[in-house]
PDB file of C-alpha atoms in Angstrom:
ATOM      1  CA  UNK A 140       0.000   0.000   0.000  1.00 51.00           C
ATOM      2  CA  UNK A 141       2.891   2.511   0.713  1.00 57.00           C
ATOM      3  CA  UNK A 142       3.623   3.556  -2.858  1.00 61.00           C
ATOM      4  CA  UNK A 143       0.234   3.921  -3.885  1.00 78.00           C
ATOM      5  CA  UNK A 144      -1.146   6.058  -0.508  1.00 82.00           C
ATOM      6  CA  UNK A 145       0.382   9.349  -2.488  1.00 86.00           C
ATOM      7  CA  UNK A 146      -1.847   8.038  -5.711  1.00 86.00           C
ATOM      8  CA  UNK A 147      -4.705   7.848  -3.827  1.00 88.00           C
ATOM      9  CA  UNK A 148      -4.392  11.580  -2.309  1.00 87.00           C
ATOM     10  CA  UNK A 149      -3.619  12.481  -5.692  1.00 88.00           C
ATOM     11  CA  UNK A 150      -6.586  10.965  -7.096  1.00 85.00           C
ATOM     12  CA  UNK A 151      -9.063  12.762  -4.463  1.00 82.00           C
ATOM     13  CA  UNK A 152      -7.561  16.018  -5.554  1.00 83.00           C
ATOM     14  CA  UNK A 153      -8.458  15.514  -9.250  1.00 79.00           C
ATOM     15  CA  UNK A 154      -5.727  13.985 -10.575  1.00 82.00           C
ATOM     16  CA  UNK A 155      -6.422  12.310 -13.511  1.00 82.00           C
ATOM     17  CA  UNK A 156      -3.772  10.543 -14.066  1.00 87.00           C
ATOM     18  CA  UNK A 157      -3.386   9.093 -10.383  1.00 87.00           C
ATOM     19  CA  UNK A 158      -6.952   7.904 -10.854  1.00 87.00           C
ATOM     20  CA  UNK A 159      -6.509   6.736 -14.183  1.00 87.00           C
ATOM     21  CA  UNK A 160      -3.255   4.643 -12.552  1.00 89.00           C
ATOM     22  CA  UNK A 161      -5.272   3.234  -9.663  1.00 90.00           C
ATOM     23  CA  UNK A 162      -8.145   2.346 -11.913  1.00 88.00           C
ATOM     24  CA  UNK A 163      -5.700   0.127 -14.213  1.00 87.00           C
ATOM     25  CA  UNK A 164      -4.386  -1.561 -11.165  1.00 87.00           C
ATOM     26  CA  UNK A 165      -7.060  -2.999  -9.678  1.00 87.00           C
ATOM     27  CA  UNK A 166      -9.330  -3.015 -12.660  1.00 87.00           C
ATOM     28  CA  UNK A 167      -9.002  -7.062 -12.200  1.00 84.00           C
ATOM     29  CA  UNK A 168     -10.894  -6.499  -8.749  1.00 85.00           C
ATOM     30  CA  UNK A 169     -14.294  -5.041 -10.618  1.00 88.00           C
ATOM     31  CA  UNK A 170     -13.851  -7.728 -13.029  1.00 86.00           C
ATOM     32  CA  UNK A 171     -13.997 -10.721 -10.021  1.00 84.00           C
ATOM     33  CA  UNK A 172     -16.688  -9.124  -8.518  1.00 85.00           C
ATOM     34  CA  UNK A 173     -18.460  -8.467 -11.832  1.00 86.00           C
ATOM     35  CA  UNK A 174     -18.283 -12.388 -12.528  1.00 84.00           C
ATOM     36  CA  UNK A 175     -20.959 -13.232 -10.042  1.00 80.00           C
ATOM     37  CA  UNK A 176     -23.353 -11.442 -11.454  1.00 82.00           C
ATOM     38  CA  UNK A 177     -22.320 -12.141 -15.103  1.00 80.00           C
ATOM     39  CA  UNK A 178     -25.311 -15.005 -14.935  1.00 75.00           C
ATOM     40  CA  UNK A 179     -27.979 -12.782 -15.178  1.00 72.00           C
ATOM     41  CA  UNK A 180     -28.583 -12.019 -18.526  1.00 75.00           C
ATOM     42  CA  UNK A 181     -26.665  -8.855 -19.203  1.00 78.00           C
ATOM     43  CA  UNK A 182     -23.238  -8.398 -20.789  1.00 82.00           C
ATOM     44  CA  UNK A 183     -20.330  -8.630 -19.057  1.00 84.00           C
ATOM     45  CA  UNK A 184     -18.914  -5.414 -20.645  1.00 85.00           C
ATOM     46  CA  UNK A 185     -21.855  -3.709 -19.020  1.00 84.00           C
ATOM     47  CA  UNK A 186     -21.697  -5.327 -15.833  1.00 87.00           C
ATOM     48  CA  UNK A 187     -17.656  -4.707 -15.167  1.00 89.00           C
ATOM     49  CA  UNK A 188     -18.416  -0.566 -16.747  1.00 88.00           C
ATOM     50  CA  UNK A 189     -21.182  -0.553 -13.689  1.00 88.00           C
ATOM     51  CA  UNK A 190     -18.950  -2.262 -11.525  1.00 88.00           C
ATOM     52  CA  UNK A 191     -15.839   0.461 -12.738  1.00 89.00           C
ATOM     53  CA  UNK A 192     -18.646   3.155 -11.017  1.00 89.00           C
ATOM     54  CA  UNK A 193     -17.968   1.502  -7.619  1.00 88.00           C
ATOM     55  CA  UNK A 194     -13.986   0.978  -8.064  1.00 90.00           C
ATOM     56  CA  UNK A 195     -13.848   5.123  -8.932  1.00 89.00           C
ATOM     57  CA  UNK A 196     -15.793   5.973  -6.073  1.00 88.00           C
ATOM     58  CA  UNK A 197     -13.917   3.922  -3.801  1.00 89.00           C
ATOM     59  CA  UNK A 198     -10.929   5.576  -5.336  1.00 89.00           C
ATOM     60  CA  UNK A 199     -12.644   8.641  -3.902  1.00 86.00           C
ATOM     61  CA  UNK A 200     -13.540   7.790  -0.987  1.00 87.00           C
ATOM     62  CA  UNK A 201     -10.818   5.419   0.540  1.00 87.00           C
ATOM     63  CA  UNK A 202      -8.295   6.836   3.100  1.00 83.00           C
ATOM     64  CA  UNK A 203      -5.509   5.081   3.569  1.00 81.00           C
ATOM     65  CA  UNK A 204      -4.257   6.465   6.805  1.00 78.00           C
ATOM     66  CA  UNK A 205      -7.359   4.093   8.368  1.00 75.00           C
ATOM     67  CA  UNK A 206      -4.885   1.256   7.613  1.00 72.00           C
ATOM     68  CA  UNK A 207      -7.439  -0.591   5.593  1.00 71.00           C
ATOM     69  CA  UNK A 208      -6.509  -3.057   2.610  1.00 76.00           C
ATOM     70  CA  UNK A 209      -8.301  -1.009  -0.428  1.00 82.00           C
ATOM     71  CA  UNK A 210      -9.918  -4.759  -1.548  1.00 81.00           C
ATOM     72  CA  UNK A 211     -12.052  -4.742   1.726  1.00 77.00           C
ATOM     73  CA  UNK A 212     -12.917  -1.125   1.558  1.00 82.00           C
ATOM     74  CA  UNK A 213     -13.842  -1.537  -2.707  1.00 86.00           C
ATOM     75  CA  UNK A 214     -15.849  -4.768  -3.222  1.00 84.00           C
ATOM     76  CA  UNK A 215     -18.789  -3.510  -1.388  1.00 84.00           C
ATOM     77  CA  UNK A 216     -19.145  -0.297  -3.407  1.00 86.00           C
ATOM     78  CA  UNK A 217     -18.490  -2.299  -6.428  1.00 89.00           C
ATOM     79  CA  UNK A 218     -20.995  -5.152  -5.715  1.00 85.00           C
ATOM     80  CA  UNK A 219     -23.679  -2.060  -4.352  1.00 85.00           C
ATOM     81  CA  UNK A 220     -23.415  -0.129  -7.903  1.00 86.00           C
ATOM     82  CA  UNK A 221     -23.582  -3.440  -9.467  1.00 87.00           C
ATOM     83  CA  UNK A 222     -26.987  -4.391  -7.595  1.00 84.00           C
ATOM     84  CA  UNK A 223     -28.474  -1.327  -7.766  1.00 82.00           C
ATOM     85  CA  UNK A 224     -28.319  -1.323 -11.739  1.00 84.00           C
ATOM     86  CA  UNK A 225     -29.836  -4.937 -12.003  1.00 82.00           C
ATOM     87  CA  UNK A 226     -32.437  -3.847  -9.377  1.00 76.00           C
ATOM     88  CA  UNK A 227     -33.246  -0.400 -11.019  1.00 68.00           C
ATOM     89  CA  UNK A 228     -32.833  -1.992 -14.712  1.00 61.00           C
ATOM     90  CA  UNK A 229     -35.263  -4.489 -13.465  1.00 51.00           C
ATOM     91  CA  UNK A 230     -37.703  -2.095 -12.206  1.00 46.00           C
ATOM     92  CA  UNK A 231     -37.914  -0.033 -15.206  1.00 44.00           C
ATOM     93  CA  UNK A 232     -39.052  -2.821 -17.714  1.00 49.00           C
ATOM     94  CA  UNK A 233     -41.421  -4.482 -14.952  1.00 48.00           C
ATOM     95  CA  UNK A 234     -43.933  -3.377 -12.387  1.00 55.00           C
ATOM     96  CA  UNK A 235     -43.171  -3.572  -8.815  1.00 59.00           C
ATOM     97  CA  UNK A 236     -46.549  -5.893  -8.254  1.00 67.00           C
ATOM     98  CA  UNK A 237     -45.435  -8.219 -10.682  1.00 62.00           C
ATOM     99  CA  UNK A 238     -41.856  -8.218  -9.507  1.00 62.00           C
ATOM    100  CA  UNK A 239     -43.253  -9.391  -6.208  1.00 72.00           C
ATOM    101  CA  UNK A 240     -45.376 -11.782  -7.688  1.00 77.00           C
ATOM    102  CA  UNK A 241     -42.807 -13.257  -9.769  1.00 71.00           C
ATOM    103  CA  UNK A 242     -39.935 -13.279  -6.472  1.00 68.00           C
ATOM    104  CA  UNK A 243     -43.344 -14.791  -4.496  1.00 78.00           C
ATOM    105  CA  UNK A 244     -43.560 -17.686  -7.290  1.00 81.00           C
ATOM    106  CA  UNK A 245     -39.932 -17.853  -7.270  1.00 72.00           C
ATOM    107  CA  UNK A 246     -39.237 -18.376  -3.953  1.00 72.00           C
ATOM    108  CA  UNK A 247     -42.120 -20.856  -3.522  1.00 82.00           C
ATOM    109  CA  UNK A 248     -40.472 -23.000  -6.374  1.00 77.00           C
ATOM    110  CA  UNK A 249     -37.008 -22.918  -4.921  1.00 69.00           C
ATOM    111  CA  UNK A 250     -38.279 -24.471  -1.436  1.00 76.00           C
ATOM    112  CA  UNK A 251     -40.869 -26.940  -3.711  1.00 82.00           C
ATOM    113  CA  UNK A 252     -37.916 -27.801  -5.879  1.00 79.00           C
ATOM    114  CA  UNK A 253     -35.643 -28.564  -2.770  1.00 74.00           C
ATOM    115  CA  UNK A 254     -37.774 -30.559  -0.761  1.00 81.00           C
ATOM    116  CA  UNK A 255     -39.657 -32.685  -3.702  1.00 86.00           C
ATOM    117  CA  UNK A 256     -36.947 -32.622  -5.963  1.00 83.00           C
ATOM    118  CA  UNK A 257     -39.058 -31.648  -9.107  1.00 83.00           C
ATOM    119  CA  UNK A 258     -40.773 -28.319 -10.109  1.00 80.00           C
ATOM    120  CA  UNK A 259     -44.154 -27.785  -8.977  1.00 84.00           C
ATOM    121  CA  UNK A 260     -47.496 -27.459 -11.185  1.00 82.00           C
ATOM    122  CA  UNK A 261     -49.183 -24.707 -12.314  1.00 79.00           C
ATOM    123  CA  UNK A 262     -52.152 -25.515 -10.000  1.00 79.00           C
ATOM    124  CA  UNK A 263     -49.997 -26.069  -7.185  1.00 86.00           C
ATOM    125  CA  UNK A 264     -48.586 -22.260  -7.209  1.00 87.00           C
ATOM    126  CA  UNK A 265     -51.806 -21.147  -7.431  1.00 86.00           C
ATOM    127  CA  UNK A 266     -53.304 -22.934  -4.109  1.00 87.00           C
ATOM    128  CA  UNK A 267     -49.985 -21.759  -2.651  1.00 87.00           C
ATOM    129  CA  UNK A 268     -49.602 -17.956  -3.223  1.00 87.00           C
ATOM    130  CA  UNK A 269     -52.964 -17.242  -3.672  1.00 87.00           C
ATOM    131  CA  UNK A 270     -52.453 -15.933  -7.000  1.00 84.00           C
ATOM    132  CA  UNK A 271     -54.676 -16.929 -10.480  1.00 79.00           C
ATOM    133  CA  UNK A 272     -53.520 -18.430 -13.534  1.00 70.00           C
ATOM    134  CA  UNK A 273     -53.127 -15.556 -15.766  1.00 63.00           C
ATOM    135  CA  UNK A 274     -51.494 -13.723 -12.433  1.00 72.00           C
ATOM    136  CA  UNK A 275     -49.033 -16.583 -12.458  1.00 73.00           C
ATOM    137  CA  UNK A 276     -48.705 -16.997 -16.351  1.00 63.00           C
ATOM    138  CA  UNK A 277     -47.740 -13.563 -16.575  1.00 61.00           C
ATOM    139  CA  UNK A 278     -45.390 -12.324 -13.350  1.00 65.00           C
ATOM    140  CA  UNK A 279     -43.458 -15.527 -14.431  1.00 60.00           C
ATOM    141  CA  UNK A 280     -43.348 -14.275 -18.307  1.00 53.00           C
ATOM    142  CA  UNK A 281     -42.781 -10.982 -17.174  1.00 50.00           C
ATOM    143  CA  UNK A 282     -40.470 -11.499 -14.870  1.00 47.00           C
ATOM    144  CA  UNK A 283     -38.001 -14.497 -16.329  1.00 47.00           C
ATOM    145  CA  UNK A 284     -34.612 -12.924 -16.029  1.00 42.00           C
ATOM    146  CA  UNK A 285     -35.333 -10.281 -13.542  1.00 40.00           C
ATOM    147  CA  UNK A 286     -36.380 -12.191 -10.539  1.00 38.00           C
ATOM    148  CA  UNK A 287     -33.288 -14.167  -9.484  1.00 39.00           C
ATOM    149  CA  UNK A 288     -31.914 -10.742  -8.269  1.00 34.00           C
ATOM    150  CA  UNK A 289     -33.185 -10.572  -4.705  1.00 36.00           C
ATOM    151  CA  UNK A 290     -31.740 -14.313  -5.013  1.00 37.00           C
ATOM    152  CA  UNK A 291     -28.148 -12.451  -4.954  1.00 36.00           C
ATOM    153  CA  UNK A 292     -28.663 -10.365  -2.247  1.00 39.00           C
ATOM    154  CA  UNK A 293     -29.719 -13.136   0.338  1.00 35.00           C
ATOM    155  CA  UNK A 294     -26.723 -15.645  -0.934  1.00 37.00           C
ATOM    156  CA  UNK A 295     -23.816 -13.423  -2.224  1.00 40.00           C
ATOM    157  CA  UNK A 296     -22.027 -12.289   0.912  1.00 47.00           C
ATOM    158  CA  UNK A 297     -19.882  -9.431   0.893  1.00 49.00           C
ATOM    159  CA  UNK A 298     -17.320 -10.800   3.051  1.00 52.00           C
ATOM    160  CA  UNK A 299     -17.173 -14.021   1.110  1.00 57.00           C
ATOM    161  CA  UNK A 300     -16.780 -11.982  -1.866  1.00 57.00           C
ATOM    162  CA  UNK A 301     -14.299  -9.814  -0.438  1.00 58.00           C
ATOM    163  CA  UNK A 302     -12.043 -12.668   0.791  1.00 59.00           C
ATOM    164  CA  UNK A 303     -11.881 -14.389  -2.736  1.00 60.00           C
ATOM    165  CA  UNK A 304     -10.779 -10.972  -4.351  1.00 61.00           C
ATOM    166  CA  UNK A 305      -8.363 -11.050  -1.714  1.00 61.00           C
ATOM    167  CA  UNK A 306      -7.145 -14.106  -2.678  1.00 65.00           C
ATOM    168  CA  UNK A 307      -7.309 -13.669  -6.270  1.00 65.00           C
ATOM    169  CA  UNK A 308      -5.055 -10.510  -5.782  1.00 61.00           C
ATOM    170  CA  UNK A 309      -3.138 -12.305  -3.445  1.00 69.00           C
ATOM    171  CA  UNK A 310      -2.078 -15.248  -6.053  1.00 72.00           C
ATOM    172  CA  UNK A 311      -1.723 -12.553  -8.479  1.00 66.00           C
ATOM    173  CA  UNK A 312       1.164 -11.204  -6.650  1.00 71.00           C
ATOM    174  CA  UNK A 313       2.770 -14.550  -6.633  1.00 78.00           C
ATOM    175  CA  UNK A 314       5.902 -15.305  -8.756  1.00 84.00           C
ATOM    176  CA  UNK A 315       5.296 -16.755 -11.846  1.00 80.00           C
ATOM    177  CA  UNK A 316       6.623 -19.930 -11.338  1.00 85.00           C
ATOM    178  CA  UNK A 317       4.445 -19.765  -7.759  1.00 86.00           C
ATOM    179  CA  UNK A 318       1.446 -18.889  -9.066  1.00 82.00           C
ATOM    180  CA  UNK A 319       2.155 -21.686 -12.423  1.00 85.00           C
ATOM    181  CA  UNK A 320       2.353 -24.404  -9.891  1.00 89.00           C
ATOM    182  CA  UNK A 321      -0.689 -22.933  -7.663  1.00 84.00           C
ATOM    183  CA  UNK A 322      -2.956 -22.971 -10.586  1.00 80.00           C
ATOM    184  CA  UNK A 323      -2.269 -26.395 -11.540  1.00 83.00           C
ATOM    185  CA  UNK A 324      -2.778 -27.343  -8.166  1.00 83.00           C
ATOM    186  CA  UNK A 325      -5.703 -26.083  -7.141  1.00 74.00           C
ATOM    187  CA  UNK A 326      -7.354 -24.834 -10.336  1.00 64.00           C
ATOM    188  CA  UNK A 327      -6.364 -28.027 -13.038  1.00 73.00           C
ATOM    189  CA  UNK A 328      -6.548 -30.011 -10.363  1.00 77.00           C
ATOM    190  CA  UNK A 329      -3.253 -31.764 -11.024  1.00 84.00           C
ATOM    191  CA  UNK A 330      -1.425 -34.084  -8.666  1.00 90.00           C
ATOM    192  CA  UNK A 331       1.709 -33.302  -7.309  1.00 92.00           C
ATOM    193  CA  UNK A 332       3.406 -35.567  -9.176  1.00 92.00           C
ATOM    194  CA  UNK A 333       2.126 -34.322 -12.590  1.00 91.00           C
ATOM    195  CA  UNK A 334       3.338 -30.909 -11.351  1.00 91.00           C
ATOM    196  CA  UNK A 335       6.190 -31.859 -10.802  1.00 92.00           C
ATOM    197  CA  UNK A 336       6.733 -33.478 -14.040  1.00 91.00           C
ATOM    198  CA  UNK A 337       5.928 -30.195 -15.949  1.00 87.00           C
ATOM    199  CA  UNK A 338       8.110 -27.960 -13.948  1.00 88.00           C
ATOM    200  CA  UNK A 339      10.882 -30.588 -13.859  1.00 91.00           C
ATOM    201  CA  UNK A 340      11.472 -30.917  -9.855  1.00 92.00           C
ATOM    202  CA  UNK A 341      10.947 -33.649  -7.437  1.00 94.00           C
ATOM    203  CA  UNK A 342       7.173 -34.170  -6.203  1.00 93.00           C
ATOM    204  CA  UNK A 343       9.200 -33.655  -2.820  1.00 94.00           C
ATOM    205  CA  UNK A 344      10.045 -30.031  -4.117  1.00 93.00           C
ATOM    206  CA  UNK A 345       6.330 -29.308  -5.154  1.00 93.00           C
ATOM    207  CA  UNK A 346       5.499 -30.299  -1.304  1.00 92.00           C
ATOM    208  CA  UNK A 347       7.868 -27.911   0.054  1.00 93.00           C
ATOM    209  CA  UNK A 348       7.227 -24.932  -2.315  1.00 92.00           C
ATOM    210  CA  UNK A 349       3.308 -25.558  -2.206  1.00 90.00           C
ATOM    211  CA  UNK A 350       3.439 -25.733   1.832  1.00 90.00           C
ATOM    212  CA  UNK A 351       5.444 -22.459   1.635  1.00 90.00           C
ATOM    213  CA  UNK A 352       2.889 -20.482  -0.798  1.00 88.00           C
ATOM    214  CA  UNK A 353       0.152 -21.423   1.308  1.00 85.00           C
ATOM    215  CA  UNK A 354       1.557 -20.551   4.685  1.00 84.00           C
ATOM    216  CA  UNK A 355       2.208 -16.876   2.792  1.00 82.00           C
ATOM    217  CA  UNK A 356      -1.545 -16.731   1.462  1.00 77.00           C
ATOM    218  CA  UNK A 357      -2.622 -17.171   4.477  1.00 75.00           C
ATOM    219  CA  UNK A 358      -0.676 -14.728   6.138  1.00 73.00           C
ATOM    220  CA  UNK A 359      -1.520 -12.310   4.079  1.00 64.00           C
ATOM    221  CA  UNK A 360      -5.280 -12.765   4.256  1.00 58.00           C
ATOM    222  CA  UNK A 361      -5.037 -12.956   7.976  1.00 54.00           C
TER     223      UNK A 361
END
């Protein structure tokens, strides 16, 4: 953080290039955040230009005499410009009632679906919500790729979030040859033994090193 606590007072004064500097840098962290959202039928240009709203402002805002790690103090601003333009986006092409019809149907699905293990009937969303057929036929039309949002907000948590985009930036500070045997690890799912095969070592040397990059990570997320 030391070198960049002068960009960041530069930044709130107005300098463009400091912000311009700080945005590049952690551009990576809107587009992590972005990625949970990219699922819900928007582009993911659009999604990581909403989310670049959030990084900007936490640019703005962020002080870095608090002693704060800028990830911690970002994601949530990021995430919150994020929601609010699937939630306002949403509201604009469909009512409020048959938003809440459609999250009512929704929900009662989700809890059908996980306790019978199959969808439930027309009929049977009707006895339960107390809504007609056409009510039903149309909040779910209406309503198809809009209603999964409040979805996000009760499963997406912000510190879960924030501690993977820790970790992502974390491993991205890595060496390369750190980070190479890290993502075959953990993300190709190789054995040591492969790894060690492709970065010509002993699997004994994989141990070691691996042991060692993990004790780091964590100390740096602690």
């Amino acid at each position: 953080m030391g070198w960049e606590e002068p960009l960041f007072c530069r930044a709130k004064a107005g300098d463009e290039e400091a912000m311009e500097d700080l945005v590049k840098k952690h551009q990576g962290l809107v587009v992590h955040v972005a990625s949970r959202f990219f699922h819900r039928g928007y582009e993911a240009e659009d999604l990581i230009q909403i989310g670049m709203i959030g990084l900007v402002k936490a640019i703005r805002g962020f002080e870095p005499e608090r002693g704060f790690c800028f990830s911690t103090y970002a994601v949530p601003l990021i995430m919150g410009e994020i929601r609010r333009f699937l939630r306002d986006d949403g509201a604009i092409k469909v009512s409020r009632t048959l938003r809440e019809q459609g999250f009512r149907i929704y929900s009662f699905q989700e809890q059908y679906e996980k306790r019978w293990g199959t969808k439930p009937t027309i009929s049977q969303i009707v006895e339960h919500t107390g809504l007609s057929v056409e009510e039903v036929t149309l909040a779910q039309g209406a309503t198809a790729s809009t209603v999964p949002y409040p979805e996000v907000e009760q499963t997406v948590k912000d510190d879960e979030v924030v501690w993977h985009a820790l970790l992502a930036e974390s491993i991205h500070t890595l060496p390369y040859e750190e980070r190479r045997l890290i993502g075959m690890r953990y993300y190709l799912d190789m054995s040591q033994s492969k790894v060690a095969k492709v970065l010509g070592i002993s699997q004994a040397s994989v141990s070691r090193m691996e042991k060692k990059i993990l004790k780091s990570l964590r100390s740096r997320l602690e």
